[in-house]
CSV table of C-alpha atoms in Angstrom, one decimal:
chain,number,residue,atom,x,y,z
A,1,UNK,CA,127.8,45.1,91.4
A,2,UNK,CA,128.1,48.5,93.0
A,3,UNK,CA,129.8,49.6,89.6
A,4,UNK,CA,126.8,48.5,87.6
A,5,UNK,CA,124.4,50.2,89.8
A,6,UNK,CA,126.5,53.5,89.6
A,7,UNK,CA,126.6,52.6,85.4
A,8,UNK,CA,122.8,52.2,85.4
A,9,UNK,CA,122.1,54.9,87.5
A,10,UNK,CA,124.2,57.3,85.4
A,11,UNK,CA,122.9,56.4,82.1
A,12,UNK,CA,119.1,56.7,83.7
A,13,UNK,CA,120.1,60.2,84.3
A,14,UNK,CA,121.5,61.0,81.0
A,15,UNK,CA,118.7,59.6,79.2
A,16,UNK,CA,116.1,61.9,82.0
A,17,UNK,CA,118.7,64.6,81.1
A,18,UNK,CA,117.8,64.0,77.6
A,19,UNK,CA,113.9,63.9,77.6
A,20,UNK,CA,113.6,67.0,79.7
A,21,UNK,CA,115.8,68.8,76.5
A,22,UNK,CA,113.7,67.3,74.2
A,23,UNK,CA,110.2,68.1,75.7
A,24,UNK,CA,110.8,71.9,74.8
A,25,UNK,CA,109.7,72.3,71.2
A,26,UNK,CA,107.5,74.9,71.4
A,27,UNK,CA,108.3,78.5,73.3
A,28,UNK,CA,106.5,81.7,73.2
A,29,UNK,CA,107.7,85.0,73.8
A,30,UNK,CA,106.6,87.6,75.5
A,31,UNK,CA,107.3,91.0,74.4
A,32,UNK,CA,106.0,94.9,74.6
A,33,UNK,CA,105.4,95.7,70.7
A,34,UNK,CA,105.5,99.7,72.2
A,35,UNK,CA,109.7,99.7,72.3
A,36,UNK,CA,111.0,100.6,68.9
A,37,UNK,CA,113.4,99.8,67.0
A,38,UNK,CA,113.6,96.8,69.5
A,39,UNK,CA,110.2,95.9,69.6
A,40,UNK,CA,106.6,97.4,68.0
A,41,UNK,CA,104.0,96.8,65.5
A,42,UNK,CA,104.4,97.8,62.1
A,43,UNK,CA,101.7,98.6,59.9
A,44,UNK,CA,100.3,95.3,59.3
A,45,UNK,CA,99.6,94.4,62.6
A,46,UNK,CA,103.0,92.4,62.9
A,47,UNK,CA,106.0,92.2,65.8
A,48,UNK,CA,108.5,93.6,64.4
A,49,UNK,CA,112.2,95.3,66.0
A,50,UNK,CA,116.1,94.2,66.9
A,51,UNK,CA,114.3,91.5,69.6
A,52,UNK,CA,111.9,90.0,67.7
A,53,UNK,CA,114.9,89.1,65.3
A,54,UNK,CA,116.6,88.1,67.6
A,55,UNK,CA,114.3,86.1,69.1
A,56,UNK,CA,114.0,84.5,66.2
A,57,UNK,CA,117.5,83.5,65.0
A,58,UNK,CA,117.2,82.4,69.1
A,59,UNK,CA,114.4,79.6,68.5
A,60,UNK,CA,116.6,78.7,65.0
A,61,UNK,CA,119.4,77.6,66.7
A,62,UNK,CA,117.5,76.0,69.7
A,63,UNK,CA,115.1,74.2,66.7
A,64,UNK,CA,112.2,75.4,68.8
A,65,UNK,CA,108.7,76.4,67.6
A,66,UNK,CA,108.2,80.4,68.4
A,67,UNK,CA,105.4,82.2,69.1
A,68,UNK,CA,104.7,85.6,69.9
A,69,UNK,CA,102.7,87.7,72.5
A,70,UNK,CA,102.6,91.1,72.9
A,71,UNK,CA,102.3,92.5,76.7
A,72,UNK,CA,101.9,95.9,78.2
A,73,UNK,CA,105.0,96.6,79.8
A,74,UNK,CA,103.8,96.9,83.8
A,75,UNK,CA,102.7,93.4,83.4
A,76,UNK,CA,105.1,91.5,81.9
A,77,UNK,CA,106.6,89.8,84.6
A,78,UNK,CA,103.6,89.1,86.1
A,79,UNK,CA,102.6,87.4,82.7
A,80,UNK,CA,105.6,85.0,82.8
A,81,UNK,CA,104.3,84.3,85.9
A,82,UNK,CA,101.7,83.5,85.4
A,83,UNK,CA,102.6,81.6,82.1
A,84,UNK,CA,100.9,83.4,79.5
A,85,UNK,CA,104.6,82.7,77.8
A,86,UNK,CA,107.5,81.5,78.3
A,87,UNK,CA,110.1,83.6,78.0
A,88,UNK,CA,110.5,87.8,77.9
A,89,UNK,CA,112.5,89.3,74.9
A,90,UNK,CA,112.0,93.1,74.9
A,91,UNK,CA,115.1,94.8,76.0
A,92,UNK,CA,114.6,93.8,79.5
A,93,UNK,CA,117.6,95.7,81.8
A,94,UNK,CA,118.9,93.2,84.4
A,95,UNK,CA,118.8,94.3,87.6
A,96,UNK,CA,118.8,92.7,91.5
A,97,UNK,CA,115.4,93.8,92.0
A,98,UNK,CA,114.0,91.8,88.7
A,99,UNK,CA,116.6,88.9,90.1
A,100,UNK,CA,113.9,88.3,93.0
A,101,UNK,CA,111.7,87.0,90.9
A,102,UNK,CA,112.7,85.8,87.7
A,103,UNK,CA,116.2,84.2,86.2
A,104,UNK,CA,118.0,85.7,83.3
A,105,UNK,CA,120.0,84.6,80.6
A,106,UNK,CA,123.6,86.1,79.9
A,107,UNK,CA,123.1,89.5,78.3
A,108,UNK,CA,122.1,89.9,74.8
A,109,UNK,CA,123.2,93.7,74.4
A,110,UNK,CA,124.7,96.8,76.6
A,111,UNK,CA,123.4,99.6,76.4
A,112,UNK,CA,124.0,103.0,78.7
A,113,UNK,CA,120.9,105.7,79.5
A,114,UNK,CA,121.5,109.3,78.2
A,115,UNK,CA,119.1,112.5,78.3
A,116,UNK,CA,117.9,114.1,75.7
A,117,UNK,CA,116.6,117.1,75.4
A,118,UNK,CA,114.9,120.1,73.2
A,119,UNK,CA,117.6,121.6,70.8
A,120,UNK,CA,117.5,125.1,72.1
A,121,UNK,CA,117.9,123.8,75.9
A,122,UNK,CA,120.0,125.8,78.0
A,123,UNK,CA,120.9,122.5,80.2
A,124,UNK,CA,124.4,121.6,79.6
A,125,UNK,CA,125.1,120.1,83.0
A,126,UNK,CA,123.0,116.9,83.9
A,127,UNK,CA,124.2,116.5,87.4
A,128,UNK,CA,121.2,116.4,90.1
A,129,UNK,CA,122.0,119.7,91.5
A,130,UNK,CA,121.6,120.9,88.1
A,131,UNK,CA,118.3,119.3,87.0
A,132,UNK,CA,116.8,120.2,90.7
A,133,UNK,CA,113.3,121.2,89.9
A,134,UNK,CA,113.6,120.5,86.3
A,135,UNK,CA,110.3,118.4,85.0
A,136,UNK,CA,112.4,114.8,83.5
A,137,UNK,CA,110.3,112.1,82.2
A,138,UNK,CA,111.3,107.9,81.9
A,139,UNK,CA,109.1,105.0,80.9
A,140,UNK,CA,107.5,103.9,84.0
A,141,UNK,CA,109.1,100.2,85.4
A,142,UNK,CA,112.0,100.6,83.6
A,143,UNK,CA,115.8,101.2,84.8
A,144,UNK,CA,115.6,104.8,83.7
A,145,UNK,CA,112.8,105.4,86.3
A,146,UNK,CA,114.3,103.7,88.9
A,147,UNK,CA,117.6,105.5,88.5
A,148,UNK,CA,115.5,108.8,88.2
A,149,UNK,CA,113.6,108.6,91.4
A,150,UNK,CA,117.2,107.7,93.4
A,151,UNK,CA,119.4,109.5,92.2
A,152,UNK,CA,116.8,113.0,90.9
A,153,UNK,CA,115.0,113.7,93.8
A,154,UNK,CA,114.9,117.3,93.7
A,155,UNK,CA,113.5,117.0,90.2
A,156,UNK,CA,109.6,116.8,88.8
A,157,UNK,CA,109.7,113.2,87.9
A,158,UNK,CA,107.2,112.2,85.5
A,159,UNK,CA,106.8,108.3,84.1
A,160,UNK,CA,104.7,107.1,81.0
A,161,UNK,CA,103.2,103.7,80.1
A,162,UNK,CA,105.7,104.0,77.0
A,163,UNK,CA,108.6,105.3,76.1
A,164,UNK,CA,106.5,107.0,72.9
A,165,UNK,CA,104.5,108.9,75.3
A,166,UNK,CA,107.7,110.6,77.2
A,167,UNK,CA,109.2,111.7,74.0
A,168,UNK,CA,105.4,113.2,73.0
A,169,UNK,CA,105.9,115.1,75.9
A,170,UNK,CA,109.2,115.9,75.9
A,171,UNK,CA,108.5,116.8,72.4
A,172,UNK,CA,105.2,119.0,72.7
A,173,UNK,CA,107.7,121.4,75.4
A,174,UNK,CA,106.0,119.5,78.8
A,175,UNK,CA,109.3,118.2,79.9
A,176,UNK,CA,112.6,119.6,79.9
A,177,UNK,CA,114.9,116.4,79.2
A,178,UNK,CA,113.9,112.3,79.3
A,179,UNK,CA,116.0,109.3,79.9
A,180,UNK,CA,116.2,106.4,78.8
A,181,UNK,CA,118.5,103.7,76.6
A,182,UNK,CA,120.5,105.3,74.2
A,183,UNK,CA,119.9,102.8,71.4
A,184,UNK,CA,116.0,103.7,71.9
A,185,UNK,CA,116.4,107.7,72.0
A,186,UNK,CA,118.8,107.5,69.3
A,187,UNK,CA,116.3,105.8,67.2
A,188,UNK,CA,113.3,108.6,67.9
A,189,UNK,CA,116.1,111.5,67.7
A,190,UNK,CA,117.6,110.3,63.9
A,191,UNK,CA,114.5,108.0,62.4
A,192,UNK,CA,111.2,110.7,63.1
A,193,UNK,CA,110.5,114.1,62.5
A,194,UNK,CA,109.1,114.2,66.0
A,195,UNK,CA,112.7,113.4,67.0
A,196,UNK,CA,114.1,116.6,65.1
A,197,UNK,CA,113.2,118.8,68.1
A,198,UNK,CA,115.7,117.2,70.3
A,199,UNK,CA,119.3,116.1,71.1
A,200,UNK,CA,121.3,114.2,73.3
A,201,UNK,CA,122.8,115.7,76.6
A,202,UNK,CA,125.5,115.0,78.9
A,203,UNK,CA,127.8,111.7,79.0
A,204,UNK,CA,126.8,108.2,78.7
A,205,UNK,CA,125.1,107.1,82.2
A,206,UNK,CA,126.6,103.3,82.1
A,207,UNK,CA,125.4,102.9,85.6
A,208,UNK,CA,121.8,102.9,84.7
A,209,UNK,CA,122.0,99.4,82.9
A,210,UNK,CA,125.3,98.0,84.7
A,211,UNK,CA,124.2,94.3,84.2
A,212,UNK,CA,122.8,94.9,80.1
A,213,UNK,CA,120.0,93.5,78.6
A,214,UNK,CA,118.8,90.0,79.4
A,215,UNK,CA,116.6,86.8,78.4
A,216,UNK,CA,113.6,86.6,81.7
A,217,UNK,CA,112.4,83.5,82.5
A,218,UNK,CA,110.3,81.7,85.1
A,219,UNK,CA,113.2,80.1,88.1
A,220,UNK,CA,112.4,76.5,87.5
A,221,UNK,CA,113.2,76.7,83.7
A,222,UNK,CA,116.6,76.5,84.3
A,223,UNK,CA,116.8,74.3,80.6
A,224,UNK,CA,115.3,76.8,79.0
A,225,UNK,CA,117.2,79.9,80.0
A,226,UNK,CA,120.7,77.3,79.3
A,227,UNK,CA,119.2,76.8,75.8
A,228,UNK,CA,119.1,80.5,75.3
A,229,UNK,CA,122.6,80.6,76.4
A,230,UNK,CA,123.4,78.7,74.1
A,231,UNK,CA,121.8,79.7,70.8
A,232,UNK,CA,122.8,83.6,72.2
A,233,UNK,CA,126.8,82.7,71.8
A,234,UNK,CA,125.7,80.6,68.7
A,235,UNK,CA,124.3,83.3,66.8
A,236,UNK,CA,127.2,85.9,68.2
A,237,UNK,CA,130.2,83.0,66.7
A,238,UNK,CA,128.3,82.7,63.3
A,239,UNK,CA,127.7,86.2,62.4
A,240,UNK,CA,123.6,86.5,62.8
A,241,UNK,CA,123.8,88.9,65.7
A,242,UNK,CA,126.1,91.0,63.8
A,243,UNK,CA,123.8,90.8,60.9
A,244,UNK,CA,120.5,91.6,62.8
A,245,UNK,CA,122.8,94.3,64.5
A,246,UNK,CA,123.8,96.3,61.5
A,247,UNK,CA,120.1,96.5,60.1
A,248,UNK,CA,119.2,98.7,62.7
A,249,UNK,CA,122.5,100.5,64.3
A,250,UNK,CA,125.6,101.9,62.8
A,251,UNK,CA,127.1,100.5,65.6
A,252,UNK,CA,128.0,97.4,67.3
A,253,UNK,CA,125.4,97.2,70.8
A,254,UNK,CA,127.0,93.7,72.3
């Protein structure tokens, strides 16, 4: 009898198992639309970028129904919260902080910060003692902010809504160097003429993203974030990420 019970009680939580997966058939995304090449908003109005195709080779493999909502950057968490969506795919840095409030998926991509700065700069060394009193601008909640204020603090530390607005600056002479993901500077710096002005400086930072770039969703969606995982090393084994990867970098970002 006790057998039976453990039998019944096991296949009634297979089958819950089962109906909890299969309620998720629709997911939106949340992303910035202000982040290019990973995510903007191209001509037409449309999401477009590295996430949002990802995102969607993502809800492919996890036969979900996608939707998409753009969200300024500042807010975003606080819109998951607050379920405006369901999920947050715009090059979102993983970090212990972020942890506190939200769960991530595995990483999606690495990526390390760099510097750039104008072509006729005379800064060679990127040290703190070196940029001490040296005007270095970041996207505002972002990893390359957080790193600047700990680790620059005898710089001018400026931070935009958007990374487009720090390279304006940096751009129109009002900073001396900004930092931020590689992918994303190398992407201004070889893609626009406003980009011409500048250049990369100093090494690779890798500890400004140690944990990469992660899938954010709310704690208690614990099936959606192991869905995610999945589809992410589905689409890595068949060849889509690589795919979606060379149509916007020479190079291999996972």
């Amino acid at each position: 009898m006790k057998i039976a019970k453990l039998l019944a009680a096991a296949a009634a939580l297979a089958l819950s198992a089962s109906l909890a997966h299969a309620e998720i058939k629709k997911v939106r995304i949340g992303t910035e639309g202000a982040y290019p090449p990973f995510n903007s908003v191209d001509t037409s109005g449309q999401l477009v970028g590295f996430d949002i195709e990802i995102a969607k080779a993502l809800c492919e493999k996890m036969k979900v129904e996608c939707t998409f909502v753009a969200q300024d950057w500042d807010g975003i968490i606080p819109a998951l919260l607050a379920k405006k969506f369901d999920a947050i795919v715009a090059s979102m840095s993983i970090t212990d902080e972020r942890k506190q409030k939200v769960a991530f998926t595995d990483p999606y991509y690495l990526t390390p910060g760099n510097f750039i700065a104008p072509k006729d700069t005379k800064i060679t060394d990127i040290s703190p003692a070196a940029l001490k009193g040296k005007a270095i601008g970041a996207q505002s909640s972002t990893t390359g902010a957080t790193y600047l204020e700990d680790t620059y603090k005898g710089s001018d530390i400026k931070l935009y809504a958007t990374q487009d607005e720090a390279n304006a600056d940096l751009a129109a002479g009002r900073l001396d160097a900004v930092l931020a993901d590689k992918f994303v500077l190398y992407e201004w710096l070889e893609k626009t003429d406003a980009g011409k002005c500048c250049k990369f400086v100093g090494p690779d930072l890798k500890d400004v993203n140690p944990q990469g770039t992660g899938i954010a969703v709310r704690k208690e969606d614990n099936e959606l974030r192991e869905m995610l995982n999945k589809a992410i090393k589905e689409v890595v084994a068949d060849g889509t990420y690589q795919k979606i990867n060379a149509k916007y970098f020479p190079f291999p970002i996972n």
